[in-house]
CSV table of C-alpha atoms in Angstrom, one decimal:
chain,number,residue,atom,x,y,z
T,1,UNK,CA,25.4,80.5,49.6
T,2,UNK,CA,29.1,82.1,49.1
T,3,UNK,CA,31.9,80.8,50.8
T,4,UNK,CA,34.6,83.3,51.0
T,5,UNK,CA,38.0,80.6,51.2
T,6,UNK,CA,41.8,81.2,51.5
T,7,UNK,CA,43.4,78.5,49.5
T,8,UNK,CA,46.7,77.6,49.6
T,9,UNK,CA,47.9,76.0,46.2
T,10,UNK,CA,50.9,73.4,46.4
T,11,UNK,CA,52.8,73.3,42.8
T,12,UNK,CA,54.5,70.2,42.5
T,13,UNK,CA,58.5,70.6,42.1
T,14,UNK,CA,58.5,71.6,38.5
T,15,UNK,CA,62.1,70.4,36.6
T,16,UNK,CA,64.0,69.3,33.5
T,17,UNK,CA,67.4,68.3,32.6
T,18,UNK,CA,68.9,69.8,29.9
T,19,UNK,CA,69.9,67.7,26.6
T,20,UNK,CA,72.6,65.4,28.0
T,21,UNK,CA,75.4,64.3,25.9
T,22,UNK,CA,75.8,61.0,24.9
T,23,UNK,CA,79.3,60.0,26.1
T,24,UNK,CA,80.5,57.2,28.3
T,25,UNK,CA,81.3,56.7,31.9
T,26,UNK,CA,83.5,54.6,33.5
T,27,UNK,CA,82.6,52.5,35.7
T,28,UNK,CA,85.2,54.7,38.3
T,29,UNK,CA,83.0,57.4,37.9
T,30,UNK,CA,80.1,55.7,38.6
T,31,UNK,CA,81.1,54.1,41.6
T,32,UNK,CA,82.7,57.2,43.1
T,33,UNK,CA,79.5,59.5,42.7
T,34,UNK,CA,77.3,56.9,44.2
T,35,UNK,CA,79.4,56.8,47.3
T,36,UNK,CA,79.8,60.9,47.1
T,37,UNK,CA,75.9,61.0,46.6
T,38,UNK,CA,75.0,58.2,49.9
T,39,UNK,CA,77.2,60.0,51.9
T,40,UNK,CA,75.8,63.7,51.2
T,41,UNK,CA,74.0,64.9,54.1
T,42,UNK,CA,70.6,65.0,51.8
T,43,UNK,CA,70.7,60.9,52.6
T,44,UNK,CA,72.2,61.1,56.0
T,45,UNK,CA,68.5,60.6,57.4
T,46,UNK,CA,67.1,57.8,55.7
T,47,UNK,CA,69.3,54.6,56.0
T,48,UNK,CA,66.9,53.0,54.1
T,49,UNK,CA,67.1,55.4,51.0
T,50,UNK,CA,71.1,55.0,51.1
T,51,UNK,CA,70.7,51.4,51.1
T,52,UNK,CA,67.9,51.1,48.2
T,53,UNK,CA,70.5,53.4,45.8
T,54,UNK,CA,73.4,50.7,46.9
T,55,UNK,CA,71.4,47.9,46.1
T,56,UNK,CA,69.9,49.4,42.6
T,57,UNK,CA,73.7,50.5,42.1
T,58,UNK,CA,74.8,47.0,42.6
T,59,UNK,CA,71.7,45.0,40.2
T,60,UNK,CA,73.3,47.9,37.7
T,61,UNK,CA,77.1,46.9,37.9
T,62,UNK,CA,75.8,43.7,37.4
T,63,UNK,CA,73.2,44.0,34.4
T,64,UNK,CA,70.0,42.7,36.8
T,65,UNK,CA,66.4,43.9,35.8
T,66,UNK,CA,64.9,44.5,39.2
T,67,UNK,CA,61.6,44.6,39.4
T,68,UNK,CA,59.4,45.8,42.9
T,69,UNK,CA,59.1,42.3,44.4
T,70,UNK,CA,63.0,42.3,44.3
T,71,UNK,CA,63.4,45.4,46.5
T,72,UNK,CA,60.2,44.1,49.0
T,73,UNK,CA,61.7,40.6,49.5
T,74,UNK,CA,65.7,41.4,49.1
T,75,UNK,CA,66.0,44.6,50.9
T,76,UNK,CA,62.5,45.5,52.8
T,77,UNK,CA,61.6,42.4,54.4
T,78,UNK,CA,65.3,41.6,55.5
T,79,UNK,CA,65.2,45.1,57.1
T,80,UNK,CA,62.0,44.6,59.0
T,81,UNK,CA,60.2,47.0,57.2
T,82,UNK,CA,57.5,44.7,55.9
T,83,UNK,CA,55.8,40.8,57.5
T,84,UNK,CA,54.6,40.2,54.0
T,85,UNK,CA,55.9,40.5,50.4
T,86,UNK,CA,54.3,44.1,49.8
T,87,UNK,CA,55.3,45.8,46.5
T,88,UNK,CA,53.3,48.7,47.3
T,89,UNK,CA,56.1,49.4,49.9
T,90,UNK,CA,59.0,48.9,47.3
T,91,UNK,CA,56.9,51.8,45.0
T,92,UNK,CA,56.8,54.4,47.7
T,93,UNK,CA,60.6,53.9,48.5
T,94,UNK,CA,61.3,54.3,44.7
T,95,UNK,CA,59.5,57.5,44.5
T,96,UNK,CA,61.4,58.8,47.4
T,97,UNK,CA,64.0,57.8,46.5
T,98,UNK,CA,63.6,59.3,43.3
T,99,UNK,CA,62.7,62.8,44.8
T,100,UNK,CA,65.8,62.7,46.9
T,101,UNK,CA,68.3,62.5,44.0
T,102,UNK,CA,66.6,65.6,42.6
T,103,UNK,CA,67.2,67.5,46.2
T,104,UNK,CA,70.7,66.4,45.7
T,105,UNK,CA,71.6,67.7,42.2
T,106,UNK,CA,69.3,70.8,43.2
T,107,UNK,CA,71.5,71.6,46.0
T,108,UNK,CA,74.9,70.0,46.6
T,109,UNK,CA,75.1,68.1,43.5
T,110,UNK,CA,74.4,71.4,41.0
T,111,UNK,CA,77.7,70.8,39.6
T,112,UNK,CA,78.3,67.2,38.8
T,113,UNK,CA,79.2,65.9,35.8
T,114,UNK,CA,76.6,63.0,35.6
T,115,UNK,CA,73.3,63.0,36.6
T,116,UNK,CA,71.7,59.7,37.6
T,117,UNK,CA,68.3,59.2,36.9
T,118,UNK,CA,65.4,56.7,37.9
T,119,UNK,CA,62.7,56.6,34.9
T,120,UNK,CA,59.3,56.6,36.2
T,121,UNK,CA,57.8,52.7,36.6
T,122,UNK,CA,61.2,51.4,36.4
T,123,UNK,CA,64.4,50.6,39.2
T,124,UNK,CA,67.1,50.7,37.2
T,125,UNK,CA,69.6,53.8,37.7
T,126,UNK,CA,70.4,55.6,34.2
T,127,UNK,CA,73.9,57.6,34.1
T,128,UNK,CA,73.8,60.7,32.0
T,129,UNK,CA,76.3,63.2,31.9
T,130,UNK,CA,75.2,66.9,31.9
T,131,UNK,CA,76.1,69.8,29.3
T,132,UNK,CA,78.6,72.3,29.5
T,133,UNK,CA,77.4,74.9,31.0
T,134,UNK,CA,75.2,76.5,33.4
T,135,UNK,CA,72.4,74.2,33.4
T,136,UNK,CA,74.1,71.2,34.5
T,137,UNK,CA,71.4,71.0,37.4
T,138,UNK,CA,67.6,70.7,37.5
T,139,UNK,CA,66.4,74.1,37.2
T,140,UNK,CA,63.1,75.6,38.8
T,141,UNK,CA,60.3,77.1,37.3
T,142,UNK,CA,60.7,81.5,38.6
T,143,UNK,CA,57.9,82.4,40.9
T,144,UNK,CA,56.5,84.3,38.7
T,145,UNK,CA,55.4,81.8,36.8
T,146,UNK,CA,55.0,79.7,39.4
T,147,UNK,CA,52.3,82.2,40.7
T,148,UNK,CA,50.5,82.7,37.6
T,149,UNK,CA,50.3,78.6,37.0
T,150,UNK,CA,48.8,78.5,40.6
T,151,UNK,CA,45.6,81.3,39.9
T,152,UNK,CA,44.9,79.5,36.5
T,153,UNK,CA,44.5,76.1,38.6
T,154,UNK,CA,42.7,78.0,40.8
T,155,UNK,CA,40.6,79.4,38.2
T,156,UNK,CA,39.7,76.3,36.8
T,157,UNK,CA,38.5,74.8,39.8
T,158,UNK,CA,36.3,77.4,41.2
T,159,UNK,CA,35.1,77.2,37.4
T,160,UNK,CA,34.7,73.4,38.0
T,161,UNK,CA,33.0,73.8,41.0
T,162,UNK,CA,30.8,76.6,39.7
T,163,UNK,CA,29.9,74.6,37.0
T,164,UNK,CA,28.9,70.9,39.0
T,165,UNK,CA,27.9,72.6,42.6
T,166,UNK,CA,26.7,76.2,41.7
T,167,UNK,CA,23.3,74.6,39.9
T,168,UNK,CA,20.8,73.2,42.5
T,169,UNK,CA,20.3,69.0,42.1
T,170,UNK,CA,17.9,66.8,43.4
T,171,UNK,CA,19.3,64.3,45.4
T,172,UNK,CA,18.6,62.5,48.8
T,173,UNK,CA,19.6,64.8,51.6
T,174,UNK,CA,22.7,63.7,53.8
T,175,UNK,CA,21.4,62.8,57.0
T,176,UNK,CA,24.1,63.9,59.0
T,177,UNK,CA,23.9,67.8,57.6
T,178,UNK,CA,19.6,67.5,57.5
T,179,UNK,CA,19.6,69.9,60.7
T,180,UNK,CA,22.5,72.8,59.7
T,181,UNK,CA,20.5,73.2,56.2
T,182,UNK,CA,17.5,72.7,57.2
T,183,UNK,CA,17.4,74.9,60.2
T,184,UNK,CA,17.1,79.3,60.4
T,185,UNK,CA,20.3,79.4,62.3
T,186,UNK,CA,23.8,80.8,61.5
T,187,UNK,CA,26.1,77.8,61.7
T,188,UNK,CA,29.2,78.0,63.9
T,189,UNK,CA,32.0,75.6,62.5
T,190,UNK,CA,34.9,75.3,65.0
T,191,UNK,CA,39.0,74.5,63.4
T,192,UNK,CA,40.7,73.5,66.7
T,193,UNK,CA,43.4,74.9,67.6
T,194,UNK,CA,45.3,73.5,70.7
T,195,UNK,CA,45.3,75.9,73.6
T,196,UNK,CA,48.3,77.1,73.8
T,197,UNK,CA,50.5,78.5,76.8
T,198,UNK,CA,54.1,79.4,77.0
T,199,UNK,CA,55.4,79.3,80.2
T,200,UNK,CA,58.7,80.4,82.0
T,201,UNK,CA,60.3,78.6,84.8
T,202,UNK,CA,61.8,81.3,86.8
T,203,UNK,CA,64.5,79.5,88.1
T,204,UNK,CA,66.5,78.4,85.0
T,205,UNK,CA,64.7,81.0,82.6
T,206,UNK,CA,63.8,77.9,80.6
T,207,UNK,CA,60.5,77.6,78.8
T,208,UNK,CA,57.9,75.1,77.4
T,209,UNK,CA,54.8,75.1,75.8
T,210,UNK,CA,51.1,74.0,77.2
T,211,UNK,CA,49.2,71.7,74.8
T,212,UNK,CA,47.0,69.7,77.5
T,213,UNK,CA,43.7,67.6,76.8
T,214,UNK,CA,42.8,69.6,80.4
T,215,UNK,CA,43.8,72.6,79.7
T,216,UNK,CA,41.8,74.5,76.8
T,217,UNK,CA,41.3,78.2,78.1
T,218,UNK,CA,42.9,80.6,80.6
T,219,UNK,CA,40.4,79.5,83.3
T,220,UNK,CA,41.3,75.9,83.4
T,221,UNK,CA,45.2,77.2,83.3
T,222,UNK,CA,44.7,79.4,86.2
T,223,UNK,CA,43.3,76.3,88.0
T,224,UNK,CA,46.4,73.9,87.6
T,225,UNK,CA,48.5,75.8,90.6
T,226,UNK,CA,49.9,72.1,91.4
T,227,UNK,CA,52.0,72.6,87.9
T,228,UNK,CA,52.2,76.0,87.6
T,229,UNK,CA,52.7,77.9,90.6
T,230,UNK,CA,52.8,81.6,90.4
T,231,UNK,CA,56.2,81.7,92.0
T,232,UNK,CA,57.9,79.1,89.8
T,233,UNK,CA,56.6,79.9,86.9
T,234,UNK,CA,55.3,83.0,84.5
T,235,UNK,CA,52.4,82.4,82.3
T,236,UNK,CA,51.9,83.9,79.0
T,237,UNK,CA,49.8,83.3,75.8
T,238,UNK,CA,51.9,81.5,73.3
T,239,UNK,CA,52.1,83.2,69.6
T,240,UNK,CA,52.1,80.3,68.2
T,241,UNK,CA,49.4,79.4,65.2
T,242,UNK,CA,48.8,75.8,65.0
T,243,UNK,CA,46.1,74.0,63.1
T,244,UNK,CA,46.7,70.5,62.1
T,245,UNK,CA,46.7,70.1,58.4
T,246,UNK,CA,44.2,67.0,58.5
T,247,UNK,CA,41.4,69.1,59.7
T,248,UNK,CA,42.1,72.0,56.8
T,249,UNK,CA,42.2,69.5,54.2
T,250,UNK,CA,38.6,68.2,55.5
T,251,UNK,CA,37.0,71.5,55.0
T,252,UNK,CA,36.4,71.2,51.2
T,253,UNK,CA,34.3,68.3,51.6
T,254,UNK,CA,32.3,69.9,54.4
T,255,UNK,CA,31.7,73.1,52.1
T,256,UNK,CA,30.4,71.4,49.6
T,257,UNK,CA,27.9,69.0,51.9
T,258,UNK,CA,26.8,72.4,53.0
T,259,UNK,CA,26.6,74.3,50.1
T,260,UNK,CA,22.8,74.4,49.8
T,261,UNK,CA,22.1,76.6,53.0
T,262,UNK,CA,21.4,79.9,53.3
T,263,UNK,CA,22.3,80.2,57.0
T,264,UNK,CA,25.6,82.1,57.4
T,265,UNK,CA,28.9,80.1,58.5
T,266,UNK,CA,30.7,81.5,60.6
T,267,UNK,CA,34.4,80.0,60.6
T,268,UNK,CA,36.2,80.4,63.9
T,269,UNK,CA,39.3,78.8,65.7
T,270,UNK,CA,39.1,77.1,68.8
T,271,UNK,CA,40.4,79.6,71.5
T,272,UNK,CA,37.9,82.7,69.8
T,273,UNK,CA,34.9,79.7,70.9
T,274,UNK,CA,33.7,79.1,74.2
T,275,UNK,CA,31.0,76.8,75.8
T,276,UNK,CA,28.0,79.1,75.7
T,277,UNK,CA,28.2,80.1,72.4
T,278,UNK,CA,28.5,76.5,71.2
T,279,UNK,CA,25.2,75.9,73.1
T,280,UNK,CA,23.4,78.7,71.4
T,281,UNK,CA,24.2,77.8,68.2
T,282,UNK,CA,24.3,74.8,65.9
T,283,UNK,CA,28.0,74.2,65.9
T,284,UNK,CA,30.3,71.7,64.2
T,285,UNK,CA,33.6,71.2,65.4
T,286,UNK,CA,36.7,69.9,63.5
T,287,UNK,CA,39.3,69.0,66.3
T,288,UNK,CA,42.2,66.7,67.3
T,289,UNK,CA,42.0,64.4,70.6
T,290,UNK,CA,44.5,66.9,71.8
T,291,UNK,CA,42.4,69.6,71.2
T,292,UNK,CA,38.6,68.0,72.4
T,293,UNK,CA,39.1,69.2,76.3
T,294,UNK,CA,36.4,71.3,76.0
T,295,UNK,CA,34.0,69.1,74.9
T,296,UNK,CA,34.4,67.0,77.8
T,297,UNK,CA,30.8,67.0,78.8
T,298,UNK,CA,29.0,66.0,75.4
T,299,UNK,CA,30.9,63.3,75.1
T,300,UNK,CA,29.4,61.4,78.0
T,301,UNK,CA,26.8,61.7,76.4
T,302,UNK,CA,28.4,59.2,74.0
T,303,UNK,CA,30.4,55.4,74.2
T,304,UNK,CA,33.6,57.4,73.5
T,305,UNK,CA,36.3,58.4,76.1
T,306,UNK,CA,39.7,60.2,75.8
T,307,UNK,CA,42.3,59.0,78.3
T,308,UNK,CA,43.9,62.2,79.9
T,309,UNK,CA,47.4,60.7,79.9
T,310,UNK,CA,47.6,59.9,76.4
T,311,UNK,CA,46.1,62.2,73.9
T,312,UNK,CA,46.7,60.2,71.1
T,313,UNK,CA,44.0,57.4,71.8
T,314,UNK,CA,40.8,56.9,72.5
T,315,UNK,CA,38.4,54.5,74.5
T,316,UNK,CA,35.0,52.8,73.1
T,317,UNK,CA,32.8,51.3,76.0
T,318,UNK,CA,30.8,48.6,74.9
T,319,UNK,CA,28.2,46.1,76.6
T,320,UNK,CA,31.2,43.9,77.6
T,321,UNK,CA,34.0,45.6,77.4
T,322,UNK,CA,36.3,48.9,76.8
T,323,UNK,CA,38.4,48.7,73.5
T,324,UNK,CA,41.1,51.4,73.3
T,325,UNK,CA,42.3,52.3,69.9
T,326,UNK,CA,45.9,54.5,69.1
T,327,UNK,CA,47.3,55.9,65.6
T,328,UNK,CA,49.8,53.8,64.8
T,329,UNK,CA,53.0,54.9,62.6
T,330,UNK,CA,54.0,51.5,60.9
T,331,UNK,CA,57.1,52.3,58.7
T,332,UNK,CA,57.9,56.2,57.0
T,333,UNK,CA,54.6,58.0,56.9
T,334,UNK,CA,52.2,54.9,56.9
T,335,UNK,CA,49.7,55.4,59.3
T,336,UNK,CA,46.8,53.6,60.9
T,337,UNK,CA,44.6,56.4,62.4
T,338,UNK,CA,41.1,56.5,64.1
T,339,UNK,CA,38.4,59.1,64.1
T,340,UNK,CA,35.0,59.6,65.1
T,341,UNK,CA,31.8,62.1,64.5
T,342,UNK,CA,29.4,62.4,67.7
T,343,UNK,CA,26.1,64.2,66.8
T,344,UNK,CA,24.1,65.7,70.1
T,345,UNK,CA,21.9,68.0,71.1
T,346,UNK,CA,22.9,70.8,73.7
T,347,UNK,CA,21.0,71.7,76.5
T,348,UNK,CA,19.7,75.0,74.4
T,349,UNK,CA,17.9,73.1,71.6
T,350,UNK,CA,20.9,73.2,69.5
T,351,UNK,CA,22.9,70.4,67.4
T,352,UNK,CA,26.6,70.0,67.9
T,353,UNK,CA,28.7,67.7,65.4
T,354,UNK,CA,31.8,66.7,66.9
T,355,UNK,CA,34.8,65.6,64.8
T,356,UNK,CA,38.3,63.4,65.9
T,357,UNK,CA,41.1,61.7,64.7
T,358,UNK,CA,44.2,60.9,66.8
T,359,UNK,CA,46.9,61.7,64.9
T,360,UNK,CA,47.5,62.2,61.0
T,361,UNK,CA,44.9,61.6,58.4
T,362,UNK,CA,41.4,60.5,60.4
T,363,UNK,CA,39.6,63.6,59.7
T,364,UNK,CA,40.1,63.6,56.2
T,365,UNK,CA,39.4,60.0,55.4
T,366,UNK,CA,36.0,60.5,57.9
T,367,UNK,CA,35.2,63.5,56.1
T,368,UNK,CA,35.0,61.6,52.8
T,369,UNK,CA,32.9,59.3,54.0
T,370,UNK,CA,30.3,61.2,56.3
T,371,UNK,CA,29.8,63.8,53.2
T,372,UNK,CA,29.4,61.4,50.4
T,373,UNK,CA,26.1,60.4,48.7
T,374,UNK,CA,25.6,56.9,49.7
T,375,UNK,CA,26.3,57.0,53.3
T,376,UNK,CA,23.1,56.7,54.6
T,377,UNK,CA,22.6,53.6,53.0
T,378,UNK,CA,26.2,51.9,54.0
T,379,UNK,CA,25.4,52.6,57.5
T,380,UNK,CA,21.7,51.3,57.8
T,381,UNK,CA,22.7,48.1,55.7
T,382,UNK,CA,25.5,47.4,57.9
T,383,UNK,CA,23.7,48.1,61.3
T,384,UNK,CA,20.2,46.6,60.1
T,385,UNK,CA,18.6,47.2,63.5
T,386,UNK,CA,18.5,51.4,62.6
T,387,UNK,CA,15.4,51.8,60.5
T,388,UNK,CA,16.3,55.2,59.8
T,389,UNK,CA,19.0,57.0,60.2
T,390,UNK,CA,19.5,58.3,63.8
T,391,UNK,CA,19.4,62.2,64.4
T,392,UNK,CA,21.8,61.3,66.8
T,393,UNK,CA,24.5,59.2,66.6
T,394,UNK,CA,28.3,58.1,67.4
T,395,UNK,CA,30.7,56.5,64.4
T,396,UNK,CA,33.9,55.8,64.5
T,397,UNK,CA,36.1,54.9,61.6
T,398,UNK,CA,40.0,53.3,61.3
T,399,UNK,CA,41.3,55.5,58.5
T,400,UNK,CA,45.0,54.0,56.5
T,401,UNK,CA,47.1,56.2,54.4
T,402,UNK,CA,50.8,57.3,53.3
T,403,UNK,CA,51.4,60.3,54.4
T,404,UNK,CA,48.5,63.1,54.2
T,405,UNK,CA,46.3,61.0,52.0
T,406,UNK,CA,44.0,58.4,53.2
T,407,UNK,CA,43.8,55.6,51.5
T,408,UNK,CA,40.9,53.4,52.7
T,409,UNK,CA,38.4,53.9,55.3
T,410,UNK,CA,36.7,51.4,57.1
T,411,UNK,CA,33.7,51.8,59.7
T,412,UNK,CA,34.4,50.1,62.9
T,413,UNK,CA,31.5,51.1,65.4
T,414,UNK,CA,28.4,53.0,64.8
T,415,UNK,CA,25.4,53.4,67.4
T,416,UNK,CA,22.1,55.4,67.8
T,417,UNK,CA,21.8,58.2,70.7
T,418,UNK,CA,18.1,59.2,69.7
C-alpha cells in the first residue's frame, strides 16, 4: 500500500557564537546586563525564568556549584511549583531558560558586548564577551540550507522506513486493526476538525466563533434559534483551519499499524464526513472531546460520556459509580491528559474506531500504545477475565507529558462490548 503524506519537518534552532575573546568583565558589567536582560520584554512573561537567572546570577557572584536539587528545593518548591523535591522540574526550567537567553541575543541583545551562556548539564552562567564585529549575535542557518537539511532528513526516513516497513514480516496481528486489514473495504480515517461558525451580532457588529460539543454541522446550527436568532445574529462559515496538533502527530503510528492493507485510505477532515457515510464504511476517527458531537450515538453504546458543559472532560459509568476525569495543566506545559479508543459496529455491518483525548497530548500517548506489538498481551494479562481479545471494546488511558510529548501512559479502564 502507498501512503501519499504531507510532512512538515521542524529543524531545531540551529546557532553558534563566534570565537569569543578572552578578556575580563567586571563584576559592574555583569550585574548591569543581568538586570538589562530580566527586564527585556523576552522575560517579561515568565516570572519564573527571571527569577531562576537571579538566583544562578547570585550562586555565580558568590562562587556556589548549584546543582538541580538546589534550584527544586531553593527556588521551585518555595514558589509552589512542586510538593516534592523533583529535579526533573529544575532540568526543564534550565533548558528554557537556556533557550530564552538565545531569543534575547537573537533579537534585542544582537549587540551586547558579553554573551552569557548556560553549558549543557550544568547551572552555572559563563560570561563571554563577543568579537568585534558583525557576528556578535547567534547567527541562523539561511533557508536555503535550512531547506535542503530538511529533504535529506526526509530522505533518510522514508529510506528508514522503506527499509524496516516496506518488506512484509510475520508477526502476530494487532487486534485492534484485524478488521480494516483484513476486510475488502476502503477505509475512511476521520482528522477532526471542530465545526466551526463565525457569527455576527448585529447589534454591536461584534463577532465570535462556534466550537460546540452540540454543534457539529449546519443542521444542528440552524436548530439552536434560542442562541442564534436570525434577527440578532448573521451566521457564516468560519475560514478558519484547525486541527489539533495531538491528533497529526498520532497519524504516523496509525500508518504504519496499517501499512499491510491493500484497501484504499481515504483521509478526510471532519466537516467533509457525515453520519451516513461513516455507517457505510469502516471508519476510524481521530478527534478531540470538543470535536466528538457527532458521534453522540455510538458512544452509548459504550461506559463513556462527554458532559455538554465542559468539553474538556469526560465521564466513565461503572457498576457503582460515575468517575469524571479532566486534563489537568500542573505547572508550564505539564499535563495530565485522558484519552480513550471505543471500537463498535454500525448499524450497516461496519466497524468504527473512535479516538479521544481531552486536551494536549492523549491521542498521541494512546496511539503508541494501541499500535504497538505487545498490546494484546498487556491488556488480556491485566484484565484476566478476556480470553481473547474483544472485537469490541472501550479503553481508556491517563497519558503525562511536557509539552507535545507524552511521557508515560498508563491504562486505567478497559472492558468488552462483544
Amino acid at each position: 500500500m502507498l501512503i501519499t503524506v504531507t510532512v512538515t519537518v521542524t529543524i531545531p534552532f540551529i546557532s553558534q557564537y563566534s570565537c569569543p575573546l578572552r578578556m575580563n568583565i567586571s563584576e559592574a558589567e555583569k550585574q548591569k546586563l543581568i538586570h538589562k536582560i530580566i527586564n527585556d520584554k523576552t522575560f517579561s512573561r515568565s516570572e519564573m525564568l527571571r527569577d531562576l537567572l537571579s538566583y544562578l546570577f547570585k550562586a555565580h557572584q558568590n562562587g556556589e556549584k548549584v546543582k538541580a536539587i538546589n534550584i527544586a528545593i531553593d527556588l521551585l518548591q518555595r514558589k509552589g511549583e512542586l510538593k516534592e523535591n523533583d529535579e526533573t522540574i529544575a532540568r526543564v526550567y534550565m533548558h528554557k531558560l537556556r533557550t530564552k537567553l538565545v531569543d534575547y541575543y537573537n533579537k534585542e541583545g544582537k549587540t551586547e558586548k558579553v554573551i552569557i551562556e548556560i553549558p549543557k548539564g550544568k547551572y552555572e552562567l559563563i560570561f563571554q564577551s563577543a568579537t568585534n564585529g558583525k557576528n556578535k549575535s547567534p547567527k541562523s542557518v539561511p533557508f536555503k540550507t535550512v531547506l535542503y537539511l530538511a529533504s535529506l532528513l526526509l530522505l533518510l526516513n522514508l529510506t528508514i522506513l522503506a527499509l524496516f516497513y516496506g518488506f512484509p514480516k510475520h508477526k502476530p496481528q494487532n487486534p485492534i486493526w484485524a478488521e480494516y486489514l483484513s476486510d475488502q473495504e476502503d477505509i475512511n480515517l476521520m482528522l477532526a476538525n471542530p465545526f466551526f461558525y463565525t457569527i455576527r451580532n448585529l447589534e454591536n457588529d461584534s463577532t465570535f466563533v462556534v466550537r460546540n460539543f452540540n454543534i457539529n454541522s449546519e443542521e444542528e446550527l440552524a436548530k439552536s434559534p434560542i442562541l442564534f436568532s436570525q434577527d440578532k445574529y448573521e451566521n457564516k462559515e468560519s475560514d478558519i483551519s484547525y486541527f489539533a496538533n495531538n491528533n497529526v502527530s498520532s497519524l504516523p503510528a496509525l500508518f504504519k499499524a496499517l501499512c499491510t492493507t491493500s484497501n484504499k485510505i481515504h483521509l478526510k477532515s471532519g466537516d467533509k464526513i457525515n453520519l451516513e457515510n461513516i455507517k457505510a464504511n469502516n471508519t476510524i476517527a481521530i478527534t478531540s472531546l470538543k470535536s466528538i458531537g457527532i458521534f453522540r450515538e455510538f458512544l452509548t453504546q459504550t461506559s463513556i460520556r462527554i458532559p455538554h458543559k465542559n468539553s474538556l472532560s469526560l465521564s466513565l459509568i461503572t457498576e457503582t459509580d460515575t468517575l469524571n476525569y479532566s486534563a489537568i495543566k500542573a505547572y508550564d506545559d505539564f499535563y495530565t491528559d485522558y484519552a480513550f479508543i471505543v471500537k463498535v459496529p454500525t448499524p450497516n455491518g461496519k466497524v468504527l474506531s473512535i479516538l479521544s483525548d481531552s486536551h494536549s497530548i492523549g491521542n498521541k500517548g494512546l496511539m503508541e500504545l494501541i499500535t504497538s506489538d505487545n498490546l494484546e498481551k498487556v491488556i488480556l494479562s491485566k484484565y484476566p477475565q478476556n480470553k481473547d481479545f474483544p472485537t469490541y471494546f472501550e479503553l481508556l488511558v491517563k497519558v503525562s507529558g511536557y509539552q507535545e510529548q507524552n511521557l508515560n501512559t498508563e491504562i486505567i479502564h478497559f472492558k468488552s462490548l462483544d
